[in-house]
Amino acid sequence: MSRSNNINIQQLSQSERILLAEELWDSVAQNQDDLVVTDSQKKILDARIAAYKASPNEGTSWEEVKNEMK
């Protein structure tokens, strides 16, 4: 692994770190064909999808979570 940018994460504000995490996640998502999901992870995801379908109005949207962190 190489570092193209030398970043001291601790010097970033909380919102800057959140943006950095989003950018990192987006870069991972661009290469999602390379990701391997295990059978146990699939079971967890299936259970979460079933729980969501059973009660779609429960929980908090990502937008609400981001707004609460600001």
PDB file of N, CA and C in Angstrom:
ATOM      1  N   MET A   1       0.840  -1.166   0.000  1.00  0.00           N
ATOM      2  CA  MET A   1       0.000   0.000   0.000  1.00  0.00           C
ATOM      3  C   MET A   1       0.889   1.233   0.000  1.00  0.00           C
ATOM      4  N   SER A   2       0.602   2.163  -0.873  1.00  0.00           N
ATOM      5  CA  SER A   2       1.367   3.404  -0.901  1.00  0.00           C
ATOM      6  C   SER A   2       0.479   4.545  -0.441  1.00  0.00           C
ATOM      7  N   ARG A   3       1.112   5.577   0.053  1.00  0.00           N
ATOM      8  CA  ARG A   3       0.367   6.755   0.488  1.00  0.00           C
ATOM      9  C   ARG A   3       0.610   7.864  -0.514  1.00  0.00           C
ATOM     10  N   SER A   4      -0.444   8.236  -1.248  1.00  0.00           N
ATOM     11  CA  SER A   4      -0.286   9.331  -2.193  1.00  0.00           C
ATOM     12  C   SER A   4      -0.403  10.673  -1.484  1.00  0.00           C
ATOM     13  N   ASN A   5      -1.106  10.697  -0.357  1.00  0.00           N
ATOM     14  CA  ASN A   5      -1.245  11.915   0.436  1.00  0.00           C
ATOM     15  C   ASN A   5      -0.823  11.619   1.862  1.00  0.00           C
ATOM     16  N   ASN A   6      -0.008  12.484   2.424  1.00  0.00           N
ATOM     17  CA  ASN A   6       0.408  12.322   3.808  1.00  0.00           C
ATOM     18  C   ASN A   6      -0.548  13.140   4.665  1.00  0.00           C
ATOM     19  N   ILE A   7      -1.514  12.472   5.307  1.00  0.00           N
ATOM     20  CA  ILE A   7      -2.559  13.150   6.063  1.00  0.00           C
ATOM     21  C   ILE A   7      -2.438  12.775   7.535  1.00  0.00           C
ATOM     22  N   ASN A   8      -2.437  13.775   8.414  1.00  0.00           N
ATOM     23  CA  ASN A   8      -2.524  13.522   9.845  1.00  0.00           C
ATOM     24  C   ASN A   8      -4.001  13.600  10.209  1.00  0.00           C
ATOM     25  N   ILE A   9      -4.629  12.455  10.303  1.00  0.00           N
ATOM     26  CA  ILE A   9      -6.072  12.380  10.505  1.00  0.00           C
ATOM     27  C   ILE A   9      -6.490  13.089  11.786  1.00  0.00           C
ATOM     28  N   GLN A  10      -5.680  13.016  12.809  1.00  0.00           N
ATOM     29  CA  GLN A  10      -6.033  13.627  14.089  1.00  0.00           C
ATOM     30  C   GLN A  10      -6.122  15.153  14.002  1.00  0.00           C
ATOM     31  N   GLN A  11      -5.490  15.740  13.010  1.00  0.00           N
ATOM     32  CA  GLN A  11      -5.544  17.196  12.861  1.00  0.00           C
ATOM     33  C   GLN A  11      -6.778  17.651  12.086  1.00  0.00           C
ATOM     34  N   LEU A  12      -7.508  16.710  11.492  1.00  0.00           N
ATOM     35  CA  LEU A  12      -8.713  17.059  10.751  1.00  0.00           C
ATOM     36  C   LEU A  12      -9.879  17.264  11.710  1.00  0.00           C
ATOM     37  N   SER A  13     -10.799  18.130  11.314  1.00  0.00           N
ATOM     38  CA  SER A  13     -12.011  18.298  12.113  1.00  0.00           C
ATOM     39  C   SER A  13     -12.881  17.055  11.947  1.00  0.00           C
ATOM     40  N   GLN A  14     -13.873  16.928  12.793  1.00  0.00           N
ATOM     41  CA  GLN A  14     -14.755  15.769  12.710  1.00  0.00           C
ATOM     42  C   GLN A  14     -15.446  15.709  11.348  1.00  0.00           C
ATOM     43  N   SER A  15     -15.930  16.834  10.867  1.00  0.00           N
ATOM     44  CA  SER A  15     -16.610  16.831   9.572  1.00  0.00           C
ATOM     45  C   SER A  15     -15.643  16.505   8.436  1.00  0.00           C
ATOM     46  N   GLU A  16     -14.389  16.950   8.539  1.00  0.00           N
ATOM     47  CA  GLU A  16     -13.394  16.602   7.520  1.00  0.00           C
ATOM     48  C   GLU A  16     -13.103  15.102   7.529  1.00  0.00           C
ATOM     49  N   ARG A  17     -13.055  14.515   8.731  1.00  0.00           N
ATOM     50  CA  ARG A  17     -12.820  13.067   8.823  1.00  0.00           C
ATOM     51  C   ARG A  17     -13.993  12.281   8.256  1.00  0.00           C
ATOM     52  N   ILE A  18     -15.204  12.776   8.474  1.00  0.00           N
ATOM     53  CA  ILE A  18     -16.382  12.114   7.907  1.00  0.00           C
ATOM     54  C   ILE A  18     -16.325  12.177   6.388  1.00  0.00           C
ATOM     55  N   LEU A  19     -15.977  13.333   5.843  1.00  0.00           N
ATOM     56  CA  LEU A  19     -15.853  13.462   4.388  1.00  0.00           C
ATOM     57  C   LEU A  19     -14.766  12.545   3.844  1.00  0.00           C
ATOM     58  N   LEU A  20     -13.651  12.443   4.568  1.00  0.00           N
ATOM     59  CA  LEU A  20     -12.572  11.546   4.163  1.00  0.00           C
ATOM     60  C   LEU A  20     -13.058  10.098   4.156  1.00  0.00           C
ATOM     61  N   ALA A  21     -13.817   9.716   5.177  1.00  0.00           N
ATOM     62  CA  ALA A  21     -14.357   8.355   5.241  1.00  0.00           C
ATOM     63  C   ALA A  21     -15.306   8.099   4.075  1.00  0.00           C
ATOM     64  N   GLU A  22     -16.123   9.090   3.738  1.00  0.00           N
ATOM     65  CA  GLU A  22     -17.028   8.945   2.593  1.00  0.00           C
ATOM     66  C   GLU A  22     -16.245   8.763   1.297  1.00  0.00           C
ATOM     67  N   GLU A  23     -15.193   9.566   1.124  1.00  0.00           N
ATOM     68  CA  GLU A  23     -14.372   9.445  -0.083  1.00  0.00           C
ATOM     69  C   GLU A  23     -13.694   8.087  -0.152  1.00  0.00           C
ATOM     70  N   LEU A  24     -13.208   7.621   0.990  1.00  0.00           N
ATOM     71  CA  LEU A  24     -12.574   6.304   1.044  1.00  0.00           C
ATOM     72  C   LEU A  24     -13.577   5.215   0.680  1.00  0.00           C
ATOM     73  N   TRP A  25     -14.774   5.299   1.267  1.00  0.00           N
ATOM     74  CA  TRP A  25     -15.801   4.301   0.968  1.00  0.00           C
ATOM     75  C   TRP A  25     -16.181   4.350  -0.514  1.00  0.00           C
ATOM     76  N   ASP A  26     -16.329   5.544  -1.065  1.00  0.00           N
ATOM     77  CA  ASP A  26     -16.660   5.667  -2.489  1.00  0.00           C
ATOM     78  C   ASP A  26     -15.587   5.023  -3.359  1.00  0.00           C
ATOM     79  N   SER A  27     -14.320   5.160  -2.968  1.00  0.00           N
ATOM     80  CA  SER A  27     -13.246   4.555  -3.758  1.00  0.00           C
ATOM     81  C   SER A  27     -13.304   3.032  -3.676  1.00  0.00           C
ATOM     82  N   VAL A  28     -13.721   2.499  -2.535  1.00  0.00           N
ATOM     83  CA  VAL A  28     -13.890   1.051  -2.393  1.00  0.00           C
ATOM     84  C   VAL A  28     -15.071   0.590  -3.244  1.00  0.00           C
ATOM     85  N   ALA A  29     -16.152   1.346  -3.215  1.00  0.00           N
ATOM     86  CA  ALA A  29     -17.361   0.973  -3.947  1.00  0.00           C
ATOM     87  C   ALA A  29     -17.127   0.947  -5.456  1.00  0.00           C
ATOM     88  N   GLN A  30     -16.199   1.749  -5.947  1.00  0.00           N
ATOM     89  CA  GLN A  30     -15.906   1.759  -7.378  1.00  0.00           C
ATOM     90  C   GLN A  30     -15.320   0.434  -7.837  1.00  0.00           C
ATOM     91  N   ASN A  31     -14.703  -0.298  -6.937  1.00  0.00           N
ATOM     92  CA  ASN A  31     -14.086  -1.582  -7.265  1.00  0.00           C
ATOM     93  C   ASN A  31     -14.836  -2.731  -6.602  1.00  0.00           C
ATOM     94  N   GLN A  32     -16.156  -2.636  -6.559  1.00  0.00           N
ATOM     95  CA  GLN A  32     -16.929  -3.622  -5.818  1.00  0.00           C
ATOM     96  C   GLN A  32     -16.860  -5.025  -6.410  1.00  0.00           C
ATOM     97  N   ASP A  33     -16.477  -5.166  -7.664  1.00  0.00           N
ATOM     98  CA  ASP A  33     -16.329  -6.501  -8.239  1.00  0.00           C
ATOM     99  C   ASP A  33     -15.195  -7.272  -7.573  1.00  0.00           C
ATOM    100  N   ASP A  34     -14.261  -6.553  -6.955  1.00  0.00           N
ATOM    101  CA  ASP A  34     -13.135  -7.184  -6.272  1.00  0.00           C
ATOM    102  C   ASP A  34     -13.487  -7.646  -4.857  1.00  0.00           C
ATOM    103  N   LEU A  35     -14.648  -7.197  -4.336  1.00  0.00           N
ATOM    104  CA  LEU A  35     -15.033  -7.533  -2.968  1.00  0.00           C
ATOM    105  C   LEU A  35     -15.606  -8.941  -2.891  1.00  0.00           C
ATOM    106  N   VAL A  36     -15.245  -9.656  -1.855  1.00  0.00           N
ATOM    107  CA  VAL A  36     -15.755 -11.001  -1.626  1.00  0.00           C
ATOM    108  C   VAL A  36     -16.636 -10.959  -0.383  1.00  0.00           C
ATOM    109  N   VAL A  37     -17.872 -11.443  -0.520  1.00  0.00           N
ATOM    110  CA  VAL A  37     -18.797 -11.509   0.602  1.00  0.00           C
ATOM    111  C   VAL A  37     -18.908 -12.969   1.017  1.00  0.00           C
ATOM    112  N   THR A  38     -18.605 -13.240   2.279  1.00  0.00           N
ATOM    113  CA  THR A  38     -18.645 -14.619   2.767  1.00  0.00           C
ATOM    114  C   THR A  38     -20.089 -15.055   3.005  1.00  0.00           C
ATOM    115  N   ASP A  39     -20.288 -16.346   3.173  1.00  0.00           N
ATOM    116  CA  ASP A  39     -21.627 -16.861   3.448  1.00  0.00           C
ATOM    117  C   ASP A  39     -22.186 -16.294   4.751  1.00  0.00           C
ATOM    118  N   SER A  40     -21.349 -16.166   5.769  1.00  0.00           N
ATOM    119  CA  SER A  40     -21.835 -15.612   7.040  1.00  0.00           C
ATOM    120  C   SER A  40     -22.224 -14.138   6.885  1.00  0.00           C
ATOM    121  N   GLN A  41     -21.485 -13.400   6.071  1.00  0.00           N
ATOM    122  CA  GLN A  41     -21.843 -12.003   5.809  1.00  0.00           C
ATOM    123  C   GLN A  41     -23.152 -11.928   5.028  1.00  0.00           C
ATOM    124  N   LYS A  42     -23.343 -12.841   4.076  1.00  0.00           N
ATOM    125  CA  LYS A  42     -24.596 -12.876   3.313  1.00  0.00           C
ATOM    126  C   LYS A  42     -25.779 -13.143   4.230  1.00  0.00           C
ATOM    127  N   LYS A  43     -25.612 -14.036   5.206  1.00  0.00           N
ATOM    128  CA  LYS A  43     -26.691 -14.326   6.153  1.00  0.00           C
ATOM    129  C   LYS A  43     -27.047 -13.086   6.966  1.00  0.00           C
ATOM    130  N   ILE A  44     -26.034 -12.362   7.409  1.00  0.00           N
ATOM    131  CA  ILE A  44     -26.273 -11.131   8.169  1.00  0.00           C
ATOM    132  C   ILE A  44     -27.013 -10.116   7.303  1.00  0.00           C
ATOM    133  N   LEU A  45     -26.563  -9.953   6.072  1.00  0.00           N
ATOM    134  CA  LEU A  45     -27.216  -9.008   5.163  1.00  0.00           C
ATOM    135  C   LEU A  45     -28.653  -9.415   4.879  1.00  0.00           C
ATOM    136  N   ASP A  46     -28.877 -10.709   4.659  1.00  0.00           N
ATOM    137  CA  ASP A  46     -30.238 -11.197   4.418  1.00  0.00           C
ATOM    138  C   ASP A  46     -31.140 -10.914   5.618  1.00  0.00           C
ATOM    139  N   ALA A  47     -30.622 -11.115   6.826  1.00  0.00           N
ATOM    140  CA  ALA A  47     -31.402 -10.845   8.036  1.00  0.00           C
ATOM    141  C   ALA A  47     -31.720  -9.357   8.153  1.00  0.00           C
ATOM    142  N   ARG A  48     -30.767  -8.514   7.820  1.00  0.00           N
ATOM    143  CA  ARG A  48     -30.995  -7.066   7.898  1.00  0.00           C
ATOM    144  C   ARG A  48     -32.005  -6.610   6.851  1.00  0.00           C
ATOM    145  N   ILE A  49     -31.925  -7.177   5.667  1.00  0.00           N
ATOM    146  CA  ILE A  49     -32.893  -6.835   4.617  1.00  0.00           C
ATOM    147  C   ILE A  49     -34.285  -7.272   5.038  1.00  0.00           C
ATOM    148  N   ALA A  50     -34.397  -8.474   5.599  1.00  0.00           N
ATOM    149  CA  ALA A  50     -35.694  -8.970   6.065  1.00  0.00           C
ATOM    150  C   ALA A  50     -36.256  -8.073   7.167  1.00  0.00           C
ATOM    151  N   ALA A  51     -35.403  -7.645   8.096  1.00  0.00           N
ATOM    152  CA  ALA A  51     -35.845  -6.755   9.176  1.00  0.00           C
ATOM    153  C   ALA A  51     -36.314  -5.421   8.608  1.00  0.00           C
ATOM    154  N   TYR A  52     -35.607  -4.919   7.628  1.00  0.00           N
ATOM    155  CA  TYR A  52     -36.010  -3.659   6.998  1.00  0.00           C
ATOM    156  C   TYR A  52     -37.354  -3.816   6.299  1.00  0.00           C
ATOM    157  N   LYS A  53     -37.513  -4.894   5.545  1.00  0.00           N
ATOM    158  CA  LYS A  53     -38.772  -5.109   4.826  1.00  0.00           C
ATOM    159  C   LYS A  53     -39.943  -5.288   5.787  1.00  0.00           C
ATOM    160  N   ALA A  54     -39.692  -5.880   6.946  1.00  0.00           N
ATOM    161  CA  ALA A  54     -40.744  -6.073   7.943  1.00  0.00           C
ATOM    162  C   ALA A  54     -41.153  -4.747   8.588  1.00  0.00           C
ATOM    163  N   SER A  55     -40.209  -3.820   8.743  1.00  0.00           N
ATOM    164  CA  SER A  55     -40.478  -2.527   9.392  1.00  0.00           C
ATOM    165  C   SER A  55     -39.678  -1.427   8.707  1.00  0.00           C
ATOM    166  N   PRO A  56     -40.072  -1.052   7.486  1.00  0.00           N
ATOM    167  CA  PRO A  56     -39.262  -0.083   6.727  1.00  0.00           C
ATOM    168  C   PRO A  56     -39.201   1.318   7.328  1.00  0.00           C
ATOM    169  N   ASN A  57     -40.109   1.648   8.233  1.00  0.00           N
ATOM    170  CA  ASN A  57     -40.111   2.995   8.808  1.00  0.00           C
ATOM    171  C   ASN A  57     -39.283   3.105  10.080  1.00  0.00           C
ATOM    172  N   GLU A  58     -38.748   1.997  10.562  1.00  0.00           N
ATOM    173  CA  GLU A  58     -37.898   2.039  11.751  1.00  0.00           C
ATOM    174  C   GLU A  58     -36.480   2.428  11.355  1.00  0.00           C
ATOM    175  N   GLY A  59     -35.754   2.935  12.324  1.00  0.00           N
ATOM    176  CA  GLY A  59     -34.364   3.283  12.056  1.00  0.00           C
ATOM    177  C   GLY A  59     -34.216   4.728  11.629  1.00  0.00           C
ATOM    178  N   THR A  60     -33.004   5.061  11.219  1.00  0.00           N
ATOM    179  CA  THR A  60     -32.657   6.423  10.843  1.00  0.00           C
ATOM    180  C   THR A  60     -31.986   6.402   9.479  1.00  0.00           C
ATOM    181  N   SER A  61     -32.385   7.332   8.624  1.00  0.00           N
ATOM    182  CA  SER A  61     -31.781   7.398   7.289  1.00  0.00           C
ATOM    183  C   SER A  61     -30.351   7.922   7.392  1.00  0.00           C
ATOM    184  N   TRP A  62     -29.559   7.631   6.379  1.00  0.00           N
ATOM    185  CA  TRP A  62     -28.174   8.107   6.347  1.00  0.00           C
ATOM    186  C   TRP A  62     -28.136   9.627   6.361  1.00  0.00           C
ATOM    187  N   GLU A  63     -29.062  10.262   5.660  1.00  0.00           N
ATOM    188  CA  GLU A  63     -29.105  11.729   5.646  1.00  0.00           C
ATOM    189  C   GLU A  63     -29.341  12.276   7.050  1.00  0.00           C
ATOM    190  N   GLU A  64     -30.250  11.650   7.804  1.00  0.00           N
ATOM    191  CA  GLU A  64     -30.512  12.094   9.171  1.00  0.00           C
ATOM    192  C   GLU A  64     -29.279  11.903  10.057  1.00  0.00           C
ATOM    193  N   VAL A  65     -28.606  10.790   9.900  1.00  0.00           N
ATOM    194  CA  VAL A  65     -27.397  10.522  10.691  1.00  0.00           C
ATOM    195  C   VAL A  65     -26.335  11.573  10.388  1.00  0.00           C
ATOM    196  N   LYS A  66     -26.112  11.854   9.097  1.00  0.00           N
ATOM    197  CA  LYS A  66     -25.104  12.860   8.728  1.00  0.00           C
ATOM    198  C   LYS A  66     -25.463  14.227   9.301  1.00  0.00           C
ATOM    199  N   ASN A  67     -26.749  14.591   9.224  1.00  0.00           N
ATOM    200  CA  ASN A  67     -27.170  15.891   9.746  1.00  0.00           C
ATOM    201  C   ASN A  67     -26.987  15.983  11.254  1.00  0.00           C
ATOM    202  N   GLU A  68     -27.205  14.876  11.967  1.00  0.00           N
ATOM    203  CA  GLU A  68     -27.024  14.875  13.414  1.00  0.00           C
ATOM    204  C   GLU A  68     -25.557  15.044  13.798  1.00  0.00           C
ATOM    205  N   MET A  69     -24.642  14.628  12.927  1.00  0.00           N
ATOM    206  CA  MET A  69     -23.214  14.718  13.222  1.00  0.00           C
ATOM    207  C   MET A  69     -22.654  16.110  12.975  1.00  0.00           C
ATOM    208  N   LYS A  70     -23.371  16.935  12.268  1.00  0.00           N
ATOM    209  CA  LYS A  70     -22.866  18.276  11.935  1.00  0.00           C
ATOM    210  C   LYS A  70     -22.918  19.189  13.132  1.00  0.00           C
TER     211      LYS A  70
END
